[in-house]
XYZ file of C-alpha atoms in Angstrom:
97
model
C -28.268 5.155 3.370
C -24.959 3.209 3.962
C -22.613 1.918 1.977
C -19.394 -0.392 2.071
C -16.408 -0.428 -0.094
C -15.870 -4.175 -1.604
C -11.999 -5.086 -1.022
C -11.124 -6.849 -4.299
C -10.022 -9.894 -2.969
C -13.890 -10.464 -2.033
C -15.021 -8.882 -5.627
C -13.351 -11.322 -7.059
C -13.480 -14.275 -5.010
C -17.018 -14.050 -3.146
C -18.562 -11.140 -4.176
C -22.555 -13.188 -3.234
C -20.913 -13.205 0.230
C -21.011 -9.269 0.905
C -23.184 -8.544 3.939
C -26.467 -6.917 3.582
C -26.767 -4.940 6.386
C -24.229 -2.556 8.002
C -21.804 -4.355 10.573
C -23.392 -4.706 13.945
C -26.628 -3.103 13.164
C -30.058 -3.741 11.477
C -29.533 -0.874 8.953
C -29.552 -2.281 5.347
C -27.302 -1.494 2.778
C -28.150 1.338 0.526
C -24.761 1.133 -2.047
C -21.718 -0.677 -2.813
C -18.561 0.871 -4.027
C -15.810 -1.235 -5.901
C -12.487 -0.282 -7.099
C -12.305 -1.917 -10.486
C -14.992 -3.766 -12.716
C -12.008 -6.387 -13.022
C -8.578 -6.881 -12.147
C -6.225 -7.479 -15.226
C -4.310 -10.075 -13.069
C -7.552 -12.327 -12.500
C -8.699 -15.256 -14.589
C -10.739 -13.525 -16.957
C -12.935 -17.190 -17.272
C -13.818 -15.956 -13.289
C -14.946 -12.745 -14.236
C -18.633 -14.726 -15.787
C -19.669 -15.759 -12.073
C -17.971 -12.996 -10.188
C -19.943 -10.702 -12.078
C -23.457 -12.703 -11.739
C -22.859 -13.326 -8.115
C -22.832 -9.194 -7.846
C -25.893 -8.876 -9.709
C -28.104 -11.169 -8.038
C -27.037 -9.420 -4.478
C -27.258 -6.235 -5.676
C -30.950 -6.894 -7.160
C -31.991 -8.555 -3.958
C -30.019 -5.715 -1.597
C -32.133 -3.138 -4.238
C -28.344 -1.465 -3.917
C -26.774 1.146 -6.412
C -23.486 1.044 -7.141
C -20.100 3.139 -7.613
C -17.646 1.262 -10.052
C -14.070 3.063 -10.292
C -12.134 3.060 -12.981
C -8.471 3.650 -13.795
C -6.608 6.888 -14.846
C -3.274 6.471 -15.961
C -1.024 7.045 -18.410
C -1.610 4.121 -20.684
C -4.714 5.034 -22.724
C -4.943 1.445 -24.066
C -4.661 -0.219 -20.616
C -7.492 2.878 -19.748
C -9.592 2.200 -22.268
C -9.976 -1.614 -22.365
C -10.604 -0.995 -17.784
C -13.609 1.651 -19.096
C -15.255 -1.135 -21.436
C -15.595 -3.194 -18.656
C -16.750 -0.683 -16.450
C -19.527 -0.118 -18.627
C -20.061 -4.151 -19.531
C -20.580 -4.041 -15.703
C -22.839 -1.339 -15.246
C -24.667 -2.543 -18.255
C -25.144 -5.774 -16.671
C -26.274 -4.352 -13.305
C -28.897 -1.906 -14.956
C -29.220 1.648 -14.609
C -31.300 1.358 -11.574
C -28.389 0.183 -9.781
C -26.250 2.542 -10.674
């Protein structure tokens, strides 16, 4: 099945307008692959909706999805990007994941 990487501009600003079928071609979507579960730098009152608007597409795409996360070497700024990793996958279900 194929997949498409979300920019983050689109995560965070239109992430219901992610097409559902590969580019030129009838072939559905079988996965999505994002870089964050949420950018520091973005409203966090956006991340609500942002976050919805996945879920809904992802349910009706039936798509799984790869969430990165960051490695660095601040463990706090590490550790608060994991707990929303896993508020997203939570959100999405494990039968998206």
């Amino acid at each position: 099945q194929k997949g498409m990487a979300v920019d983050d501009t689109t995560f965070h600003s239109c992430s219901d307008r992610v097409p559902g079928h590969w580019p030129n071609s009838p072939t559905a979507l079988g996965s999505l692959r994002l870089f964050k579960a949420w950018d520091p730098n973005w409203p966090e009152e956006d991340r609500p909706a942002a976050w919805n608007k996945l879920k809904v597409m992802v349910q009706r795409g039936k798509l799984r999805v790869l969430v990165g996360t960051q490695i660095t070497c601040n463990e706090t700024e590490d550790d608060r990007d994991w707990a929303l990793v896993r508020k997203l996958l939570a959100l999405l279900g494990p039968e998206h994941v």
